[in-house]
Tab-separated table of C-alpha atoms in Angstrom:
chain	number	residue	atom	x	y	z
H	20	ASP	CA	114.520	162.868	131.281
H	21	ALA	CA	117.243	160.170	130.680
H	22	LYS	CA	120.571	161.245	130.124
H	23	THR	CA	123.853	160.200	128.442
H	24	THR	CA	127.405	160.026	130.057
H	25	GLN	CA	130.318	160.444	127.534
H	26	PRO	CA	134.238	160.802	128.169
H	27	ASN	CA	135.074	164.571	127.966
H	28	SER	CA	137.689	164.136	125.226
H	29	MET	CA	139.554	161.178	123.121
H	30	GLU	CA	142.219	160.919	120.691
H	31	SER	CA	142.912	158.587	118.105
H	32	ASN	CA	145.336	157.914	115.062
H	33	GLU	CA	144.417	158.905	111.556
H	34	GLU	CA	143.205	155.468	109.542
H	35	GLU	CA	142.632	153.776	112.690
H	36	PRO	CA	138.987	152.706	114.126
H	37	VAL	CA	137.663	154.945	117.045
H	38	HIS	CA	135.019	153.695	119.584
H	39	LEU	CA	133.225	156.385	121.161
H	40	PRO	CA	131.467	155.045	124.215
H	41	CYS	CA	127.968	156.520	125.684
H	42	ASN	CA	126.475	155.557	128.850
H	43	HIS	CA	122.561	155.740	129.085
H	44	SER	CA	121.663	153.618	132.154
H	45	THR	CA	118.208	155.375	132.708
H	46	ILE	CA	117.172	154.802	129.241
H	47	SER	CA	113.135	153.751	128.644
H	48	GLY	CA	111.884	151.220	126.247
H	49	THR	CA	110.905	154.131	123.682
H	50	ASP	CA	114.103	156.060	123.561
H	51	TYR	CA	115.781	156.390	120.342
H	52	ILE	CA	119.714	156.706	120.559
H	53	HIS	CA	121.283	159.437	118.345
H	54	TRP	CA	124.600	160.400	117.602
H	55	TYR	CA	125.223	164.054	116.282
H	56	ARG	CA	128.740	165.733	115.653
H	57	GLN	CA	129.889	169.041	115.513
H	58	LEU	CA	132.837	170.146	113.276
H	59	PRO	CA	134.586	173.461	114.459
H	60	SER	CA	132.532	176.519	113.330
H	61	GLN	CA	129.709	174.516	112.284
H	62	GLY	CA	126.121	173.256	113.241
H	63	PRO	CA	125.733	169.884	114.511
H	64	GLU	CA	125.200	167.003	111.731
H	65	TYR	CA	123.418	163.751	112.294
H	66	VAL	CA	125.862	161.009	112.203
H	67	ILE	CA	123.165	157.817	113.032
H	68	HIS	CA	120.435	156.715	115.293
H	69	GLY	CA	119.349	153.312	116.342
H	70	LEU	CA	116.655	151.732	118.869
H	71	THR	CA	117.788	148.501	119.481
H	72	SER	CA	119.742	146.793	116.956
H	73	ASN	CA	123.165	147.515	115.743
H	74	VAL	CA	123.070	150.042	112.615
H	75	ASN	CA	125.498	150.850	109.889
H	76	ASN	CA	125.570	153.709	107.664
H	77	ARG	CA	128.031	155.378	105.357
H	78	MET	CA	129.473	157.729	108.099
H	79	ALA	CA	129.630	155.282	111.179
H	80	SER	CA	128.309	151.979	112.673
H	81	LEU	CA	126.277	152.059	116.119
H	82	ALA	CA	126.956	149.377	118.586
H	83	ILE	CA	123.996	149.220	121.017
H	84	ALA	CA	124.352	146.946	124.305
H	85	GLU	CA	121.769	144.151	124.752
H	86	ASP	CA	120.418	145.759	127.839
H	87	ARG	CA	120.323	149.302	125.945
H	88	LYS	CA	122.186	150.929	128.814
H	89	SER	CA	125.369	151.648	126.623
H	90	SER	CA	126.058	152.356	123.170
H	91	THR	CA	129.158	152.885	120.854
H	92	LEU	CA	129.925	155.077	117.803
H	93	ILE	CA	132.302	153.321	115.839
H	94	LEU	CA	134.393	155.050	113.255
H	95	HIS	CA	136.004	152.519	111.179
H	96	ARG	CA	138.903	154.615	110.078
H	97	ALA	CA	139.481	157.953	111.347
H	98	THR	CA	140.732	160.787	109.110
H	99	LEU	CA	141.581	164.122	110.273
H	100	ARG	CA	138.462	165.537	108.915
H	101	ASP	CA	136.558	163.654	111.678
H	102	ALA	CA	137.924	165.594	114.559
H	103	ALA	CA	134.753	167.320	116.112
H	104	VAL	CA	132.666	166.775	119.186
H	105	TYR	CA	130.553	163.724	119.133
H	106	TYR	CA	127.243	163.905	121.155
H	107	CYS	CA	125.198	161.096	122.137
H	108	ILE	CA	121.391	161.786	122.710
H	109	LEU	CA	118.306	160.109	124.002
H	110	SER	CA	115.045	161.062	122.443
H	111	GLY	CA	111.829	160.200	124.410
H	112	ASN	CA	108.237	160.314	124.794
H	113	ASN	CA	108.400	164.251	125.022
H	114	ASN	CA	110.213	164.368	121.824
H	115	ASP	CA	112.875	166.711	122.641
H	116	MET	CA	116.612	166.741	121.819
H	117	ARG	CA	118.835	167.823	124.551
H	118	PHE	CA	122.719	168.103	123.951
H	119	GLY	CA	125.163	167.064	126.486
H	120	ALA	CA	128.483	168.070	126.827
H	121	GLY	CA	129.715	165.337	123.779
H	122	THR	CA	133.351	163.827	123.553
H	123	ARG	CA	135.812	165.891	121.769
H	124	LEU	CA	137.639	163.725	119.118
H	125	THR	CA	141.230	164.628	118.224
H	126	VAL	CA	142.596	162.821	115.320
H	127	LYS	CA	146.607	162.615	114.885
H	128	PRO	CA	148.206	162.402	111.877
I	134	ASP	CA	116.502	171.995	99.279
I	135	ALA	CA	118.939	174.667	100.530
I	136	GLY	CA	118.588	173.344	104.019
I	137	VAL	CA	117.632	175.331	107.338
I	138	ILE	CA	118.426	179.304	106.935
I	139	GLN	CA	119.090	181.326	109.499
I	140	SER	CA	119.773	185.144	109.350
I	141	PRO	CA	121.639	186.932	110.179
I	142	ARG	CA	124.964	185.452	110.359
I	143	HIS	CA	126.534	187.744	112.710
I	144	GLU	CA	124.790	190.351	114.826
I	145	VAL	CA	126.620	192.895	116.667
I	146	THR	CA	124.382	194.899	119.071
I	147	GLU	CA	124.506	197.045	122.235
I	148	MET	CA	123.171	196.231	125.527
I	149	GLY	CA	119.374	197.352	125.880
I	150	GLN	CA	118.687	196.593	122.028
I	151	GLU	CA	116.294	194.326	120.659
I	152	VAL	CA	117.361	191.608	118.453
I	153	THR	CA	115.507	189.348	116.277
I	154	LEU	CA	116.873	186.306	114.837
I	155	ARG	CA	115.410	184.557	112.079
I	156	CYS	CA	114.705	180.762	110.893
I	157	LYS	CA	113.547	179.142	107.803
I	158	PRO	CA	113.638	175.668	108.154
I	159	ILE	CA	113.363	172.673	105.349
I	160	SER	CA	110.003	172.924	103.421
I	161	GLY	CA	107.809	169.961	105.181
I	162	HIS	CA	109.264	169.674	108.230
I	163	ASP	CA	107.042	169.864	111.126
I	164	TYR	CA	109.320	170.221	113.762
I	165	LEU	CA	111.394	173.482	114.589
I	166	PHE	CA	114.023	173.876	117.168
I	167	TRP	CA	115.972	176.823	118.946
I	168	TYR	CA	119.111	176.135	120.634
I	169	ARG	CA	121.645	178.433	121.985
I	170	GLN	CA	125.500	177.675	122.299
I	171	THR	CA	128.164	178.853	124.577
I	172	MET	CA	131.659	177.690	125.770
I	173	MET	CA	130.214	177.587	129.476
I	174	ARG	CA	126.973	175.979	128.742
I	175	GLY	CA	127.376	174.207	125.699
I	176	LEU	CA	124.649	173.509	123.407
I	177	GLU	CA	121.029	174.188	125.252
I	178	LEU	CA	117.424	173.592	123.789
I	179	LEU	CA	115.640	176.606	124.109
I	180	ILE	CA	112.222	175.821	122.766
I	181	TYR	CA	110.651	173.779	119.958
I	182	PHE	CA	107.572	173.721	117.937
I	183	ASN	CA	105.159	171.173	116.296
I	184	ASN	CA	103.018	172.224	113.214
I	185	ASN	CA	103.873	176.048	114.556
I	186	VAL	CA	102.655	175.459	118.023
I	187	PRO	CA	105.359	175.806	120.991
I	188	ILE	CA	105.772	172.543	122.716
I	189	ASP	CA	108.111	173.058	125.419
I	190	ASP	CA	109.861	176.390	126.197
I	191	SER	CA	111.121	175.429	129.199
I	192	GLY	CA	114.696	175.972	128.447
I	193	MET	CA	113.794	179.900	127.400
I	194	PRO	CA	116.267	181.598	130.159
I	195	GLU	CA	114.166	184.615	130.951
I	196	ASP	CA	111.213	186.866	130.043
I	197	ARG	CA	113.450	188.738	127.842
I	198	PHE	CA	113.648	185.900	125.608
I	199	SER	CA	110.450	184.938	123.167
I	200	ALA	CA	110.106	182.932	120.008
I	201	LYS	CA	107.369	182.567	117.205
I	202	MET	CA	106.203	180.844	114.063
I	203	PRO	CA	103.811	182.507	112.627
I	204	ASN	CA	103.579	179.866	109.896
I	205	ALA	CA	105.384	176.705	108.712
I	206	SER	CA	107.944	178.257	106.965
I	207	PHE	CA	109.160	180.982	109.050
I	208	SER	CA	110.202	181.680	113.189
I	209	THR	CA	111.842	184.255	115.052
I	210	LEU	CA	113.671	184.419	118.200
I	211	LYS	CA	113.479	187.782	119.888
I	212	ILE	CA	115.936	189.170	122.844
I	213	GLN	CA	114.375	192.210	124.469
I	214	PRO	CA	116.388	193.956	125.764
I	215	SER	CA	119.627	192.275	124.897
I	216	GLU	CA	122.640	191.831	127.491
I	217	PRO	CA	126.124	190.830	127.423
I	218	ARG	CA	125.491	187.095	128.892
I	219	ASP	CA	123.178	186.989	125.881
I	220	SER	CA	126.178	186.767	123.536
I	221	ALA	CA	126.329	183.343	121.897
I	222	VAL	CA	125.774	181.145	118.832
I	223	TYR	CA	122.283	180.545	118.082
I	224	PHE	CA	121.268	177.523	116.097
I	225	CYS	CA	118.197	176.686	114.526
I	226	ALA	CA	117.054	173.001	113.379
I	227	SER	CA	114.346	171.501	111.835
I	228	SER	CA	112.970	167.702	111.375
I	229	LEU	CA	110.337	165.830	110.124
I	230	SER	CA	109.481	164.343	113.306
I	231	THR	CA	111.503	163.694	116.360
I	232	GLY	CA	112.180	160.621	118.201
I	233	PHE	CA	113.315	158.902	115.496
I	234	GLU	CA	114.017	161.428	112.579
I	235	LYS	CA	117.100	163.108	112.304
I	236	LEU	CA	117.746	167.173	112.973
I	237	PHE	CA	119.088	169.621	110.532
I	238	PHE	CA	120.679	172.496	111.630
I	239	GLY	CA	121.127	175.845	110.092
I	240	SER	CA	124.812	177.486	110.173
I	241	GLY	CA	124.073	179.463	113.101
I	242	THR	CA	123.707	183.125	114.261
I	243	GLN	CA	126.681	184.503	115.967
I	244	LEU	CA	125.453	187.274	118.539
I	245	SER	CA	127.667	189.744	120.148
I	246	VAL	CA	125.737	192.014	122.747
I	247	LEU	CA	128.360	194.724	123.790
């Protein structure tokens, strides 16, 4: 199964943009790239996903490298409520959704 | 829709007892996933179902763990007998399909085995 690599932790200042990287060098052509986040004491929640093209929604933007071996989740203006663990996941032909360790984002006021 | 509903929210039991966790997926969703989360191991996929049929149970840690989905609106995860190392938060999630559809998670069951 293709795996992802993320930094263990990142810090950001409130109201500034945040770029969360994810490496997935063994991604296959049919793998979708998903991002979820988990707020303290809650279950994970969906953030965004994409296949090849960059994606935008009300929560974030997903920038996918041309070779698809990496992607970046962009929070345009971090708030204190964005402090969470962010997970980058690949879903492939076997249709399982396996979470890695994720990146713990700290937002400083 | 009320979302994915898990019960109980908290369960405290003694070692050796049987534990049953319950999950009601979102109506119309045809995939159901069980996850376990601990500080040491993170969020682990235990098993998932498609149209009530188990597809991959390779994440189930031992024979003490079993999961069923008797119908489209209900699933159980049973641990028998329970051990202290089973203490964790157990999450259930459902989706319309997977690969390109989002997962919706329940609030989880906090299990403590004494």
